[in-house]
Amino acid sequence: MSKARPRRGTDQDGQGGGDDLRATAVRSEIEEKKLKVEVDIENASERTLHVVAEMRGMRYDAASRRLTVLLTDAGFEPAPGGLWKIPRMRSVEPNGRSTLEVRVPNRITRLAPGGGDAPEIEKIDLTTAVDEVEVEVAWGRSPFYRDVRESTSSEPPLNRWQSGVAQSCGRLTKGEPQGA
Amino acid sequence: MTLFIQDDAVGTGSTGGVFADRAFFDLAIACNGDVGLGTAATAQANLAQVQYARTDPGAPAQRIDALVNTNFNVNAANIDIIVLAVAEDFVFNDASSITSRGGTALPPAGSGQPGANLNASTSCLAIYDTSSNNGSGYCVARDGTGALDLGIPIPVILFHELSHAFRIVTNALLALTLGCDPSSPEENAAIVEENQLRDQMGIPRRDAGIHCGQTCAAPPPPEEDCCIVASIASRSPVSSEVMTLRRLRDQVLRRSEVVFDFFEHLHDSYYGMSPEVCRLMVKEPRLREHILNLFVRPLVLGLGLIDAYTRGGTRGAAIGAKCAELASGDGLAELGDTELQLTHALLRGTINGAGIVSEHPMLRDLFALLEKRARHDRFVYWALVEPADMVLGVLVATRAGKSHQELGDYFAGRVDDWGARMPLTGVWGALTTDERVRELAFLEQMLLVSPGARSVFADRLRTRYTNNDALAQALQDAGYTRKETQ
């Protein structure tokens, strides 16, 4: 069976939930080895909604000095890999509020563009390079569960599940790092 | 000589993002400590060339030997494969974190293979996480059970990526899809080879058919993300039955679009309310015991009995004997008449005397929640409430002294009636005629085992899709209806 039919109630079947779930505020601060990021979320609907509760990726934009913390797989490319990690989820009750807290590395290590036979590595110290932190949170009407149909879809499973992505941003609080 | 290890001596920022010593250590593990493994400096400051004069006979060592001592001609510099041992701060150029993949093998930039866009070099890159998911561990599917409780050691992640790298550089990459269960052909092949190293290390094998993983740390508290059945059943005598039903559900889901769509609707309704039930259980811990005895146990046992009748083909007195056995088994035999009445009241929404609910005030909130969210939802009611209610009916009939044949006839009648009323979803309208025939044949096997049930189901489909000749044809082809003669 080769099926890639959209999942019900998702962006892909045109029945995504719009702004049923909203991110209203982001707070972030530098800790000893991490950045602590909190995002307040609100469920404006009459049913429980489910959000991705862990960091899936990070994007840094040097021009705007903005770090985007991704609790979504949007834009991720397929590649052979060790595993596909099922994300940790959190539920938000009808008309309820919750705060997601994630701790992300305070540095990004990545391949620099334009390498030759061997890539160059670049490292970005987020404690000095970032002024603003944005968070994108994928959400759906049920917790993520595996679509066990054999599929030819090239969309990441999380993208096929989600009903929407909520986002918000806030300034990075800088000061003395909290240490042991 | 084509396998290299990279460090971050060249590049911007401080050192410490790439760990060459760790990569060599993990290769040495794969080679079973073979003393023939070594490295040599190269003209490039950030690359060390791996050298290997193999003496170990094992399959993993043979693979490393092939990678090191074969010229794959990936690029003019003969730098075919580069190993990068990174940590949790590594992100790919699509912004994905290494911790969402564990590791990856990237084909050379411009090669057109999956992942090539993430590669900035002309070499194949094997990149893997040495932080082990930031200390929390990656857990993957265990061979034999499929449970996501099998740790994946760091050297095994590297060996998995080198398996991909080998097929990349030999232009033998298999089909790659993004679903993790079932795993794609390419991931299946890499896991099969990963298991060679697992065997060498004396650790359990991974299920090659499942590419999913999760964080190994303790599960989140129940109020965060709760399936009522799972959270209660996981520490109860029915936990193995729940595991069996889960596997059955997943096997069925693979084969039927109709069933998959049904579960989409069911999950949509169920997960719109189950976290609230779980929060009630956290607030009132005694509620958990009530829900286990009055709902979860009857539901789980009921679904198992239904499966024995439909898929298992157990009929007549034989299914009646199973009914009697169930009724006298642990948990249900102790259910008193008052509790039986209470359960009926909860499941059917009938107030059976104010005294019952007032004797169990903690059930008031649960009753109100079920009334608001579950009772009038046809998917939740059909899939979760009615099977539990069937078991209660079996209990009543057994206590009334019915024979095995009578019990069997009673249960068969209930299941046939229930199966024929399976909620219909819009997916039927989207299927081709051939697909409908396959789906109907599948349902005949799994649910609609009696001609009467199939006839009722057919009538419902025809009512929903009036004047649909293609559907009528499919029902005929599947044997649900007969061709009308002039």
CSV table of C-alpha atoms in Angstrom, one decimal, chain B residues 53-453:
chain,number,residue,atom,x,y,z
B,53,ALA,CA,45.6,-3.2,8.2
B,54,ARG,CA,42.8,-5.5,9.3
B,55,THR,CA,43.4,-8.6,11.4
B,56,ASP,CA,39.9,-9.0,12.9
B,57,PRO,CA,37.6,-11.3,11.0
B,58,GLY,CA,34.3,-9.7,12.0
B,59,ALA,CA,31.8,-8.2,9.7
B,60,PRO,CA,32.1,-4.7,11.2
B,61,ALA,CA,35.9,-4.7,10.8
B,62,GLN,CA,35.5,-5.9,7.2
B,63,ARG,CA,33.2,-3.0,6.5
B,64,ILE,CA,35.7,-0.5,8.0
B,65,ASP,CA,38.5,-2.2,5.9
B,66,ALA,CA,36.4,-1.7,2.7
B,67,LEU,CA,35.8,1.9,3.6
B,68,VAL,CA,39.4,2.7,4.3
B,69,ASN,CA,41.1,0.7,1.6
B,70,THR,CA,38.9,1.2,-1.4
B,71,ASN,CA,39.1,4.2,-3.7
B,72,PHE,CA,35.6,5.2,-4.5
B,73,ASN,CA,36.5,8.2,-6.7
B,74,VAL,CA,34.0,10.5,-5.1
B,75,ASN,CA,36.2,13.5,-5.9
B,76,ALA,CA,39.6,14.3,-7.5
B,77,ALA,CA,41.3,14.6,-4.2
B,78,ASN,CA,40.2,11.0,-3.2
B,79,ILE,CA,38.7,12.3,0.0
B,80,ASP,CA,35.7,10.1,-0.2
B,81,ILE,CA,34.2,9.9,3.3
B,82,ILE,CA,34.8,12.2,6.2
B,83,VAL,CA,33.7,11.3,9.7
B,84,LEU,CA,32.6,14.2,11.9
B,85,ALA,CA,32.0,13.5,15.6
B,86,VAL,CA,29.9,16.3,16.9
B,87,ALA,CA,27.9,17.2,20.0
B,88,GLU,CA,24.3,18.4,20.7
B,89,ASP,CA,25.0,22.0,19.5
B,90,PHE,CA,25.4,20.8,15.9
B,91,VAL,CA,22.7,21.9,13.5
B,92,PHE,CA,22.4,21.2,9.8
B,93,ASN,CA,21.9,23.8,7.1
B,94,ASP,CA,18.1,23.2,7.2
B,95,ALA,CA,18.2,24.2,10.9
B,96,SER,CA,17.5,20.7,12.1
B,97,SER,CA,19.4,19.6,15.2
B,98,ILE,CA,21.7,16.6,15.3
B,99,THR,CA,19.6,15.5,18.3
B,100,SER,CA,16.5,15.0,16.1
B,101,ARG,CA,18.3,12.5,13.9
B,102,GLY,CA,21.2,11.0,16.0
B,103,GLY,CA,23.4,11.0,13.0
B,104,THR,CA,23.3,11.3,9.3
B,105,ALA,CA,25.3,10.5,6.2
B,106,LEU,CA,25.3,13.3,3.6
B,107,PRO,CA,26.0,12.6,0.0
B,108,PRO,CA,28.4,15.0,-1.7
B,109,ALA,CA,27.0,18.4,-2.6
B,110,GLY,CA,25.5,18.5,-6.1
B,111,SER,CA,25.2,14.7,-6.3
B,112,GLY,CA,21.4,14.9,-6.3
B,113,GLN,CA,21.0,12.2,-3.6
B,114,PRO,CA,18.8,12.8,-0.5
B,115,GLY,CA,20.7,15.0,1.9
B,116,ALA,CA,23.2,16.4,-0.6
B,117,ASN,CA,21.7,19.9,-0.1
B,118,LEU,CA,22.8,19.8,3.5
B,119,ASN,CA,26.4,19.1,2.5
B,120,ALA,CA,28.8,22.0,1.7
B,121,SER,CA,31.6,19.8,0.4
B,122,THR,CA,32.4,17.4,-2.4
B,123,SER,CA,32.9,14.5,0.0
B,124,CYS,CA,30.5,12.2,1.7
B,125,LEU,CA,30.1,13.2,5.4
B,126,ALA,CA,29.2,10.8,8.2
B,127,ILE,CA,28.1,13.1,11.0
B,128,TYR,CA,27.0,11.7,14.4
B,129,ASP,CA,26.1,12.9,17.9
B,130,THR,CA,28.6,12.0,20.6
B,131,SER,CA,26.5,13.7,23.3
B,132,SER,CA,24.0,10.8,23.2
B,133,ASN,CA,21.1,13.2,22.9
B,134,ASN,CA,22.6,15.6,25.4
B,135,GLY,CA,23.0,12.9,27.9
B,136,SER,CA,19.4,11.6,27.8
B,137,GLY,CA,20.2,8.8,25.4
B,138,TYR,CA,18.5,7.7,22.2
B,139,CYS,CA,16.1,4.7,22.4
B,140,VAL,CA,15.1,2.7,19.3
B,141,ALA,CA,12.9,-0.2,18.6
B,142,ARG,CA,13.9,-3.5,20.1
B,143,ASP,CA,13.9,-6.5,17.8
B,144,GLY,CA,11.2,-8.9,18.8
B,145,THR,CA,8.9,-6.4,20.6
B,146,GLY,CA,9.2,-3.2,18.7
B,147,ALA,CA,9.2,-1.3,22.0
B,148,LEU,CA,11.2,1.9,21.9
B,149,ASP,CA,13.3,1.0,24.9
B,150,LEU,CA,16.6,-0.1,23.3
B,151,GLY,CA,19.6,2.2,23.8
B,152,ILE,CA,21.9,2.9,20.9
B,153,PRO,CA,25.5,3.3,21.9
B,154,ILE,CA,27.5,6.1,20.3
B,155,PRO,CA,29.8,3.7,18.3
B,156,VAL,CA,26.7,2.0,16.9
B,157,ILE,CA,25.4,5.3,15.6
B,158,LEU,CA,28.6,5.9,13.8
B,159,PHE,CA,28.6,2.5,12.3
B,160,HIS,CA,25.0,3.0,11.1
B,161,GLU,CA,26.0,6.2,9.3
B,162,LEU,CA,29.0,4.4,7.8
B,163,SER,CA,26.6,1.8,6.4
B,164,HIS,CA,24.7,4.6,4.6
B,165,ALA,CA,28.0,6.1,3.5
B,166,PHE,CA,29.1,2.9,1.9
B,167,ARG,CA,26.0,2.8,-0.2
B,168,ILE,CA,26.3,6.5,-1.0
B,169,VAL,CA,29.8,6.2,-2.4
B,170,THR,CA,29.1,3.0,-4.3
B,171,ASN,CA,25.9,4.6,-5.8
B,172,ALA,CA,23.8,1.9,-4.3
B,173,LEU,CA,21.6,4.1,-2.0
B,174,LEU,CA,18.2,2.4,-1.6
B,175,ALA,CA,14.8,4.1,-1.5
B,176,LEU,CA,14.5,6.6,1.4
B,177,THR,CA,11.1,7.7,2.7
B,178,LEU,CA,10.5,9.8,5.7
B,179,GLY,CA,8.1,7.6,7.6
B,180,CYS,CA,9.9,5.8,10.4
B,181,ASP,CA,7.5,2.9,10.8
B,182,PRO,CA,7.8,0.9,8.6
B,183,SER,CA,11.4,1.9,7.9
B,184,SER,CA,12.4,2.7,4.3
B,185,PRO,CA,14.5,0.2,2.4
B,186,GLU,CA,17.7,2.3,3.0
B,187,GLU,CA,17.1,2.5,6.7
B,188,ASN,CA,16.2,-1.1,6.9
B,189,ALA,CA,19.5,-2.0,5.3
B,190,ALA,CA,21.5,0.2,7.6
B,191,ILE,CA,19.8,-1.3,10.7
B,192,VAL,CA,20.6,-4.8,9.5
B,193,GLU,CA,24.2,-3.9,9.3
B,194,GLU,CA,24.0,-2.0,12.6
B,195,ASN,CA,22.9,-5.3,14.1
B,196,GLN,CA,26.3,-6.8,13.0
B,197,LEU,CA,28.0,-4.5,15.4
B,198,ARG,CA,25.4,-5.1,18.1
B,199,ASP,CA,26.1,-8.8,17.8
B,200,GLN,CA,29.8,-8.2,18.1
B,201,MET,CA,29.2,-6.0,21.2
B,202,GLY,CA,26.9,-8.6,22.7
B,203,ILE,CA,24.0,-6.2,23.0
B,204,PRO,CA,20.4,-6.7,21.8
B,205,ARG,CA,19.4,-6.2,18.2
B,206,ARG,CA,17.4,-3.4,16.8
B,207,ASP,CA,14.1,-4.0,14.9
B,208,ALA,CA,15.1,-3.3,11.2
B,209,GLY,CA,11.5,-2.6,10.3
B,210,ILE,CA,11.2,0.4,12.6
B,211,HIS,CA,13.4,3.5,12.2
B,212,CYS,CA,11.7,5.6,14.9
B,213,GLY,CA,13.4,6.5,18.1
B,214,GLN,CA,12.8,8.6,21.2
B,215,THR,CA,14.5,10.1,24.2
B,216,CYS,CA,15.4,7.4,26.7
B,217,ALA,CA,14.7,9.6,29.7
B,218,ALA,CA,11.7,9.0,32.0
B,219,PRO,CA,8.3,9.5,30.4
B,220,PRO,CA,6.6,12.8,31.0
B,221,PRO,CA,4.0,13.1,33.8
B,222,PRO,CA,0.6,11.7,32.8
B,223,GLU,CA,-1.2,15.1,32.8
B,224,GLU,CA,1.2,16.3,30.1
B,225,ASP,CA,0.2,13.9,27.4
B,226,CYS,CA,-2.1,11.2,28.3
B,227,CYS,CA,-3.8,8.2,26.8
B,228,ILE,CA,-6.1,7.0,29.6
B,229,VAL,CA,-5.8,3.4,28.7
B,230,ALA,CA,-2.0,3.4,28.4
B,231,SER,CA,-1.4,5.4,31.6
B,232,ILE,CA,-3.6,3.1,33.7
B,233,ALA,CA,-2.8,-0.2,31.9
B,234,SER,CA,0.9,0.2,32.0
B,235,ARG,CA,1.1,-0.7,35.6
B,236,SER,CA,-1.8,-3.1,35.7
B,237,PRO,CA,-2.4,-6.8,35.0
B,238,VAL,CA,-3.8,-5.9,31.5
B,239,SER,CA,-0.5,-4.2,30.3
B,240,SER,CA,0.4,-7.2,28.1
B,241,GLU,CA,-3.1,-7.3,26.5
B,242,VAL,CA,-2.7,-3.6,25.7
B,243,MET,CA,0.6,-4.2,24.1
B,244,THR,CA,-0.9,-7.0,22.0
B,245,LEU,CA,-3.8,-4.8,21.0
B,246,ARG,CA,-1.5,-2.0,20.0
B,247,ARG,CA,0.5,-4.2,17.7
B,248,LEU,CA,-2.7,-5.6,16.2
B,249,ARG,CA,-4.0,-2.0,15.7
B,250,ASP,CA,-0.7,-1.1,13.9
B,251,GLN,CA,-0.8,-4.2,11.7
B,252,VAL,CA,-4.4,-3.4,10.7
B,253,LEU,CA,-3.7,0.3,10.2
B,254,ARG,CA,-1.0,-0.6,7.7
B,255,ARG,CA,-3.4,-2.5,5.5
B,256,SER,CA,-6.6,-0.4,5.4
B,257,GLU,CA,-7.2,3.2,4.5
B,258,VAL,CA,-10.7,3.0,6.0
B,259,VAL,CA,-9.4,1.8,9.3
B,260,PHE,CA,-6.6,4.4,9.3
B,261,ASP,CA,-9.2,7.2,8.6
B,262,PHE,CA,-11.4,5.8,11.3
B,263,PHE,CA,-8.6,6.0,13.9
B,264,GLU,CA,-7.8,9.5,12.8
B,265,HIS,CA,-11.3,10.5,13.7
B,266,LEU,CA,-11.1,8.5,16.9
B,267,HIS,CA,-7.8,10.0,18.0
B,268,ASP,CA,-9.1,13.4,17.2
B,269,SER,CA,-12.0,12.9,19.6
B,270,TYR,CA,-10.2,10.8,22.2
B,271,TYR,CA,-7.2,13.1,22.6
B,272,GLY,CA,-9.5,16.1,22.8
B,273,MET,CA,-10.6,14.7,26.2
B,274,SER,CA,-8.3,12.1,27.6
B,275,PRO,CA,-5.7,14.6,29.0
B,276,GLU,CA,-8.6,16.1,31.1
B,277,VAL,CA,-9.4,12.7,32.5
B,278,CYS,CA,-5.7,12.2,33.3
B,279,ARG,CA,-5.6,15.5,35.1
B,280,LEU,CA,-8.6,14.3,37.2
B,281,MET,CA,-6.7,11.2,38.0
B,282,VAL,CA,-3.7,13.2,39.2
B,283,LYS,CA,-6.1,15.3,41.3
B,284,GLU,CA,-7.8,12.2,42.7
B,285,PRO,CA,-5.5,9.2,42.7
B,286,ARG,CA,-8.3,6.8,43.8
B,287,LEU,CA,-10.0,7.5,40.6
B,288,ARG,CA,-7.4,5.6,38.7
B,289,GLU,CA,-8.4,2.3,40.4
B,290,HIS,CA,-12.1,2.9,39.6
B,291,ILE,CA,-11.3,3.7,36.0
B,292,LEU,CA,-9.1,0.5,35.7
B,293,ASN,CA,-11.8,-1.8,37.2
B,294,LEU,CA,-14.9,-0.2,35.6
B,295,PHE,CA,-13.7,0.8,32.2
B,296,VAL,CA,-10.1,-0.1,31.1
B,297,ARG,CA,-10.2,-3.7,32.1
B,298,PRO,CA,-13.6,-4.4,30.5
B,299,LEU,CA,-12.6,-2.5,27.4
B,300,VAL,CA,-9.3,-4.3,26.9
B,301,LEU,CA,-10.7,-7.7,27.6
B,302,GLY,CA,-13.7,-7.0,25.4
B,303,LEU,CA,-11.5,-6.0,22.5
B,304,GLY,CA,-9.5,-9.2,22.9
B,305,LEU,CA,-12.7,-11.3,22.9
B,306,ILE,CA,-14.0,-9.5,19.8
B,307,ASP,CA,-10.7,-10.3,18.1
B,308,ALA,CA,-11.0,-13.9,19.0
B,309,TYR,CA,-14.5,-14.0,17.4
B,310,THR,CA,-13.8,-12.0,14.3
B,311,ARG,CA,-10.2,-12.5,13.2
B,312,GLY,CA,-9.7,-15.7,15.3
B,313,GLY,CA,-12.8,-17.4,13.9
B,314,THR,CA,-13.9,-18.7,17.3
B,315,ARG,CA,-17.7,-19.4,17.2
B,316,GLY,CA,-20.6,-21.0,19.0
B,317,ALA,CA,-19.9,-22.7,22.3
B,318,ALA,CA,-16.2,-22.1,21.9
B,319,ILE,CA,-16.6,-18.3,22.1
B,320,GLY,CA,-19.1,-18.9,24.8
B,321,ALA,CA,-16.5,-20.7,26.8
B,322,LYS,CA,-14.1,-17.8,26.4
B,323,CYS,CA,-16.9,-15.5,27.6
B,324,ALA,CA,-17.4,-17.6,30.7
B,325,GLU,CA,-13.7,-17.7,31.3
B,326,LEU,CA,-13.4,-14.0,31.0
B,327,ALA,CA,-16.3,-13.5,33.4
B,328,SER,CA,-14.7,-15.6,36.1
B,329,GLY,CA,-11.2,-14.1,35.6
B,330,ASP,CA,-9.3,-11.7,37.7
B,331,GLY,CA,-10.9,-8.4,38.3
B,332,LEU,CA,-14.3,-9.0,36.6
B,333,ALA,CA,-15.3,-11.8,39.0
B,334,GLU,CA,-15.0,-9.4,41.9
B,335,LEU,CA,-17.2,-6.8,40.3
B,336,GLY,CA,-20.2,-6.6,42.5
B,337,ASP,CA,-23.8,-5.9,41.4
B,338,THR,CA,-23.6,-2.3,42.6
B,339,GLU,CA,-20.4,-1.7,40.7
B,340,LEU,CA,-21.9,-3.3,37.7
B,341,GLN,CA,-24.9,-0.9,37.9
B,342,LEU,CA,-22.5,2.0,38.4
B,343,THR,CA,-20.5,1.1,35.4
B,344,HIS,CA,-23.6,0.8,33.2
B,345,ALA,CA,-24.6,4.2,34.4
B,346,LEU,CA,-21.3,5.7,33.5
B,347,LEU,CA,-21.0,4.0,30.1
B,348,ARG,CA,-24.6,4.6,29.0
B,349,GLY,CA,-25.2,7.9,30.6
B,350,THR,CA,-28.1,6.9,32.6
B,351,ILE,CA,-28.5,8.2,36.2
B,352,ASN,CA,-29.2,5.0,38.1
B,353,GLY,CA,-30.3,6.6,41.3
B,354,ALA,CA,-28.7,9.7,42.8
B,355,GLY,CA,-27.3,7.5,45.6
B,356,ILE,CA,-24.7,5.7,43.5
B,357,VAL,CA,-23.0,8.9,42.2
B,358,SER,CA,-23.3,10.5,45.6
B,359,GLU,CA,-21.6,7.5,47.2
B,360,HIS,CA,-18.7,8.1,44.8
B,361,PRO,CA,-18.4,11.9,44.6
B,362,MET,CA,-15.0,11.7,42.8
B,363,LEU,CA,-16.9,10.2,39.9
B,364,ARG,CA,-19.0,13.3,39.5
B,365,ASP,CA,-16.4,15.2,37.6
B,366,LEU,CA,-15.6,12.2,35.5
B,367,PHE,CA,-19.3,11.6,34.7
B,368,ALA,CA,-19.7,15.3,33.7
B,369,LEU,CA,-16.6,15.1,31.5
B,370,LEU,CA,-17.8,11.9,29.7
B,371,GLU,CA,-21.2,13.4,29.2
B,372,LYS,CA,-19.7,16.5,27.6
B,373,ARG,CA,-16.9,14.9,25.5
B,374,ALA,CA,-17.5,11.2,25.0
B,375,ARG,CA,-21.1,10.2,25.1
B,376,HIS,CA,-22.2,11.9,22.0
B,377,ASP,CA,-19.1,11.3,19.9
B,378,ARG,CA,-19.9,8.3,17.7
B,379,PHE,CA,-16.3,7.3,17.3
B,380,VAL,CA,-15.5,7.2,21.0
B,381,TYR,CA,-18.8,5.6,21.8
B,382,TRP,CA,-18.5,2.8,19.2
B,383,ALA,CA,-14.8,2.1,19.7
B,384,LEU,CA,-14.4,2.5,23.5
B,385,VAL,CA,-17.7,2.5,25.2
B,386,GLU,CA,-19.6,-0.3,23.4
B,387,PRO,CA,-16.9,-3.0,23.7
B,388,ALA,CA,-16.7,-2.4,27.4
B,389,ASP,CA,-20.5,-2.5,27.6
B,390,MET,CA,-20.4,-5.8,25.7
B,391,VAL,CA,-18.3,-7.3,28.4
B,392,LEU,CA,-20.7,-6.2,31.1
B,393,GLY,CA,-23.4,-7.9,29.1
B,394,VAL,CA,-21.4,-11.1,29.1
B,395,LEU,CA,-20.9,-10.8,32.9
B,396,VAL,CA,-24.7,-10.4,33.4
B,397,ALA,CA,-25.5,-13.3,31.1
B,398,THR,CA,-22.9,-15.6,32.8
B,399,ARG,CA,-24.2,-14.8,36.2
B,400,ALA,CA,-27.7,-15.6,35.0
B,401,GLY,CA,-26.4,-19.1,34.3
B,402,LYS,CA,-26.4,-19.1,30.5
B,403,SER,CA,-24.8,-22.1,28.8
B,404,HIS,CA,-21.7,-21.7,26.6
B,405,GLN,CA,-23.7,-22.0,23.5
B,406,GLU,CA,-26.2,-19.4,24.7
B,407,LEU,CA,-23.3,-17.1,25.7
B,408,GLY,CA,-21.7,-17.6,22.3
B,409,ASP,CA,-24.9,-16.8,20.5
B,410,TYR,CA,-25.4,-13.7,22.7
B,411,PHE,CA,-21.9,-12.4,22.1
B,412,ALA,CA,-21.9,-13.1,18.4
B,413,GLY,CA,-25.2,-11.2,18.0
B,414,ARG,CA,-23.8,-8.2,19.9
B,415,VAL,CA,-20.5,-8.2,17.9
B,416,ASP,CA,-22.3,-8.6,14.5
B,417,ASP,CA,-24.7,-5.7,15.4
B,418,TRP,CA,-21.8,-3.6,16.6
B,419,GLY,CA,-19.6,-4.3,13.7
B,420,ALA,CA,-22.3,-3.3,11.2
B,421,ARG,CA,-22.6,0.1,12.8
B,422,MET,CA,-18.9,1.0,12.5
B,423,PRO,CA,-18.9,4.8,11.9
B,424,LEU,CA,-18.5,5.7,8.3
B,425,THR,CA,-16.0,8.4,7.3
B,426,GLY,CA,-15.6,10.4,4.1
B,427,VAL,CA,-12.7,8.2,3.0
B,428,TRP,CA,-15.1,5.9,1.2
B,429,GLY,CA,-15.9,8.7,-1.2
B,430,ALA,CA,-12.3,9.1,-2.1
B,431,LEU,CA,-11.4,5.5,-2.9
B,432,THR,CA,-11.4,4.0,-6.3
B,433,THR,CA,-13.6,1.0,-7.1
B,434,ASP,CA,-10.7,-1.5,-6.7
B,435,GLU,CA,-9.7,0.1,-3.4
B,436,ARG,CA,-13.2,-0.2,-2.1
B,437,VAL,CA,-13.4,-3.8,-3.0
B,438,ARG,CA,-10.1,-4.4,-1.2
B,439,GLU,CA,-11.3,-2.5,1.8
B,440,LEU,CA,-14.6,-4.4,1.9
B,441,ALA,CA,-12.8,-7.7,1.7
B,442,PHE,CA,-10.6,-6.6,4.5
B,443,LEU,CA,-13.5,-5.7,6.7
B,444,GLU,CA,-15.1,-9.0,6.0
B,445,GLN,CA,-12.0,-10.7,7.4
B,446,MET,CA,-11.6,-8.4,10.4
B,447,LEU,CA,-15.0,-7.3,11.5
B,448,LEU,CA,-18.1,-8.1,9.4
B,449,VAL,CA,-17.8,-11.9,9.6
B,450,SER,CA,-21.5,-12.6,9.3
B,451,PRO,CA,-23.6,-12.1,6.1
B,452,GLY,CA,-26.2,-10.2,8.1
B,453,ALA,CA,-23.5,-7.7,9.3
